[in-house]
mmCIF file of C-alpha atoms in Angstrom:
data_model
loop_
_atom_site.group_PDB
_atom_site.id
_atom_site.type_symbol
_atom_site.label_atom_id
_atom_site.label_comp_id
_atom_site.label_asym_id
_atom_site.label_seq_id
_atom_site.Cartn_x
_atom_site.Cartn_y
_atom_site.Cartn_z
ATOM 1 C CA MET A 1 -28.369 -3.302 -13.623
ATOM 2 C CA SER A 2 -30.050 -2.743 -10.287
ATOM 3 C CA VAL A 3 -28.310 -1.365 -7.216
ATOM 4 C CA LYS A 4 -28.742 -4.779 -5.573
ATOM 5 C CA GLN A 5 -27.009 -6.508 -8.502
ATOM 6 C CA LEU A 6 -24.191 -3.952 -8.409
ATOM 7 C CA HIS A 7 -23.803 -4.417 -4.660
ATOM 8 C CA CYS A 8 -23.675 -8.212 -5.008
ATOM 9 C CA GLN A 9 -21.167 -8.005 -7.858
ATOM 10 C CA LEU A 10 -18.917 -5.621 -5.884
ATOM 11 C CA LYS A 11 -19.058 -7.885 -2.806
ATOM 12 C CA ARG A 12 -18.208 -10.926 -4.931
ATOM 13 C CA LEU A 13 -15.357 -9.064 -6.590
ATOM 14 C CA LYS A 14 -13.938 -7.953 -3.240
ATOM 15 C CA THR A 15 -14.161 -11.478 -1.807
ATOM 16 C CA ASP A 16 -12.525 -13.016 -4.881
ATOM 17 C CA PHE A 17 -9.859 -10.317 -4.981
ATOM 18 C CA ASP A 18 -9.018 -10.716 -1.285
ATOM 19 C CA LEU A 19 -8.724 -14.499 -1.609
ATOM 20 C CA PHE A 20 -6.615 -14.309 -4.780
ATOM 21 C CA ALA A 21 -4.328 -11.595 -3.395
ATOM 22 C CA SER A 22 -3.914 -13.494 -0.123
ATOM 23 C CA GLN A 23 -2.938 -16.710 -1.900
ATOM 24 C CA LEU A 24 -0.579 -14.861 -4.224
ATOM 25 C CA ALA A 25 0.987 -12.999 -1.287
ATOM 26 C CA ARG A 26 1.771 -16.338 0.384
ATOM 27 C CA THR A 27 3.527 -17.605 -2.729
ATOM 28 C CA HIS A 28 5.619 -14.411 -2.862
ATOM 29 C CA ASP A 29 6.420 -14.437 0.886
ATOM 30 C CA VAL A 30 4.738 -11.077 1.525
ATOM 31 C CA GLU A 31 1.571 -12.284 3.249
ATOM 32 C CA HIS A 32 1.723 -9.933 6.244
ATOM 33 C CA LEU A 33 2.726 -6.827 4.324
ATOM 34 C CA ALA A 34 -0.610 -5.597 2.996
ATOM 35 C CA GLY A 35 -0.876 -2.701 5.433
ATOM 36 C CA PRO A 36 1.377 0.031 6.786
ATOM 37 C CA GLN A 37 4.512 -2.126 6.886
ATOM 38 C CA GLY A 38 4.197 -2.897 3.187
ATOM 39 C CA GLN A 39 3.436 0.734 2.353
ATOM 40 C CA THR A 40 6.481 1.831 4.320
ATOM 41 C CA LEU A 41 8.727 -0.740 2.651
ATOM 42 C CA GLY A 42 7.531 0.434 -0.760
ATOM 43 C CA TYR A 43 8.065 4.080 0.091
ATOM 44 C CA LEU A 44 11.568 3.466 1.429
ATOM 45 C CA TYR A 45 12.395 1.263 -1.572
ATOM 46 C CA HIS A 46 11.437 4.010 -4.022
ATOM 47 C CA HIS A 47 13.331 6.690 -2.056
ATOM 48 C CA GLN A 48 16.563 4.859 -1.257
ATOM 49 C CA ASP A 49 18.671 7.752 -2.512
ATOM 50 C CA GLU A 50 17.041 10.206 -0.064
ATOM 51 C CA GLU A 51 17.115 10.689 3.680
ATOM 52 C CA ILE A 52 13.698 9.587 4.908
ATOM 53 C CA PHE A 53 12.445 10.421 8.382
ATOM 54 C CA VAL A 54 9.454 9.169 10.362
ATOM 55 C CA LYS A 55 7.572 12.385 9.550
ATOM 56 C CA ASP A 56 7.939 11.598 5.826
ATOM 57 C CA ILE A 57 6.405 8.163 6.343
ATOM 58 C CA MET A 58 3.613 9.652 8.466
ATOM 59 C CA ARG A 59 2.749 12.045 5.673
ATOM 60 C CA GLU A 60 3.067 9.447 2.910
ATOM 61 C CA ILE A 61 0.799 6.797 4.411
ATOM 62 C CA GLY A 62 -1.421 9.117 6.463
ATOM 63 C CA ILE A 63 -0.779 7.974 10.015
ATOM 64 C CA SER A 64 -0.418 9.755 13.335
ATOM 65 C CA LYS A 65 2.773 10.146 15.349
ATOM 66 C CA SER A 66 1.750 7.472 17.864
ATOM 67 C CA VAL A 67 0.863 4.985 15.110
ATOM 68 C CA ALA A 68 4.140 5.785 13.332
ATOM 69 C CA SER A 69 6.084 5.186 16.532
ATOM 70 C CA SER A 70 4.501 1.739 16.967
ATOM 71 C CA LEU A 71 5.039 0.968 13.305
ATOM 72 C CA MET A 72 8.737 1.865 13.448
ATOM 73 C CA LYS A 73 9.235 -0.291 16.549
ATOM 74 C CA ARG A 74 7.456 -3.236 14.912
ATOM 75 C CA MET A 75 9.397 -2.896 11.663
ATOM 76 C CA GLU A 76 12.677 -2.576 13.528
ATOM 77 C CA LYS A 77 11.815 -5.680 15.563
ATOM 78 C CA ASN A 78 10.947 -7.533 12.322
ATOM 79 C CA GLY A 79 14.350 -6.569 10.934
ATOM 80 C CA PHE A 80 12.971 -4.519 8.014
ATOM 81 C CA ILE A 81 14.359 -1.103 8.978
ATOM 82 C CA ALA A 82 17.043 0.564 11.033
ATOM 83 C CA LEU A 83 16.945 4.022 12.561
ATOM 84 C CA VAL A 84 20.299 5.728 12.053
ATOM 85 C CA ALA A 85 21.611 9.215 12.722
ATOM 86 C CA SER A 86 21.030 11.596 9.846
ATOM 87 C CA GLN A 87 24.099 12.580 7.837
ATOM 88 C CA LYS A 88 22.808 16.152 7.644
ATOM 89 C CA ASP A 89 21.617 16.654 11.226
ATOM 90 C CA LYS A 90 22.666 14.185 13.935
ATOM 91 C CA ARG A 91 19.642 15.177 16.068
ATOM 92 C CA TYR A 92 17.337 13.303 13.678
ATOM 93 C CA LYS A 93 16.989 9.594 12.999
ATOM 94 C CA GLN A 94 16.797 8.517 9.403
ATOM 95 C CA VAL A 95 14.736 5.416 8.479
ATOM 96 C CA VAL A 96 16.660 3.015 6.224
ATOM 97 C CA LEU A 97 15.938 -0.411 4.800
ATOM 98 C CA THR A 98 17.958 -3.302 6.124
ATOM 99 C CA ASP A 99 19.020 -6.112 3.789
ATOM 100 C CA LEU A 100 15.905 -8.042 4.859
ATOM 101 C CA GLY A 101 13.749 -4.948 4.290
ATOM 102 C CA LEU A 102 15.212 -4.510 0.821
ATOM 103 C CA LEU A 103 14.551 -8.178 0.021
ATOM 104 C CA LYS A 104 10.939 -7.887 1.232
ATOM 105 C CA ALA A 105 10.440 -4.657 -0.744
ATOM 106 C CA GLU A 106 11.688 -6.368 -3.899
ATOM 107 C CA LYS A 107 9.342 -9.303 -3.251
ATOM 108 C CA LEU A 108 6.487 -6.823 -2.784
ATOM 109 C CA LYS A 109 7.348 -5.174 -6.103
ATOM 110 C CA THR A 110 7.252 -8.546 -7.872
ATOM 111 C CA PHE A 111 4.009 -9.460 -6.093
ATOM 112 C CA PHE A 112 2.300 -6.285 -7.318
ATOM 113 C CA GLN A 113 3.568 -6.826 -10.871
ATOM 114 C CA VAL A 114 2.161 -10.369 -10.923
ATOM 115 C CA LEU A 115 -1.079 -9.240 -9.282
ATOM 116 C CA HIS A 116 -1.474 -6.485 -11.877
ATOM 117 C CA GLN A 117 -0.773 -8.871 -14.766
ATOM 118 C CA ASN A 118 -3.281 -11.429 -13.480
ATOM 119 C CA LEU A 119 -6.053 -8.961 -12.740
ATOM 120 C CA LEU A 120 -5.870 -7.010 -15.968
ATOM 121 C CA THR A 121 -5.398 -9.823 -18.481
ATOM 122 C CA GLY A 122 -7.813 -9.318 -21.375
ATOM 123 C CA ILE A 123 -8.875 -5.821 -20.310
ATOM 124 C CA SER A 124 -8.154 -3.010 -22.754
ATOM 125 C CA GLN A 125 -6.824 0.354 -21.598
ATOM 126 C CA GLU A 126 -10.091 1.910 -22.741
ATOM 127 C CA ASP A 127 -12.211 -0.491 -20.670
ATOM 128 C CA LEU A 128 -9.937 0.019 -17.690
ATOM 129 C CA ALA A 129 -10.294 3.791 -18.038
ATOM 130 C CA VAL A 130 -14.102 3.450 -18.087
ATOM 131 C CA ALA A 131 -14.036 1.184 -15.013
ATOM 132 C CA MET A 132 -11.834 3.662 -13.162
ATOM 133 C CA LYS A 133 -14.130 6.524 -14.141
ATOM 134 C CA VAL A 134 -17.200 4.655 -12.872
ATOM 135 C CA MET A 135 -15.520 3.658 -9.579
ATOM 136 C CA THR A 136 -14.314 7.215 -9.057
ATOM 137 C CA GLN A 137 -17.810 8.576 -9.646
ATOM 138 C CA ILE A 138 -19.360 6.057 -7.236
ATOM 139 C CA HIS A 139 -16.753 7.041 -4.630
ATOM 140 C CA HIS A 140 -17.492 10.719 -5.237
ATOM 141 C CA ASN A 141 -21.250 10.093 -4.886
ATOM 142 C CA ILE A 142 -20.717 8.341 -1.556
ATOM 143 C CA GLN A 143 -18.500 11.136 -0.253
ATOM 144 C CA GLU A 144 -21.020 13.783 -1.326
ATOM 145 C CA ARG A 145 -23.831 11.893 0.360
ATOM 146 C CA ASN A 146 -21.794 11.590 3.583
ATOM 147 C CA ARG A 147 -20.989 15.320 3.533
ATOM 148 C CA ASN A 148 -24.641 16.211 3.153
ATOM 149 C CA GLU A 149 -25.810 14.134 6.091
#
């Protein structure tokens, strides 16, 4: 396979994946949660038994303080989260899911399960492992090339 063929196949795969995921997201009512809001909902959903602060979310999804501040305001406005005083230290605000946030997080979980099932139908664990190995190596090659320039 030539590099051109690989490039074309990857572009086609990305286009098809984006279209499929977008359509599926609409049917699961999570269409605008592909980015930081969705990542935050997932993180909070999986850490409901812990006190989570903005700094934890910043670290988890790799965003700056200013981006996190905007994100928290947007999510609060959307009704997904509430900022409440910490039980351990009243000086800090804990980020918690609201009922709507919990509902959206559960819908996201179902969306990803269905997406996973649809994408991997007919693919063995061995083939998937090989595909992951190849993609990881291509990613590594690109990073190495960028470091050397």
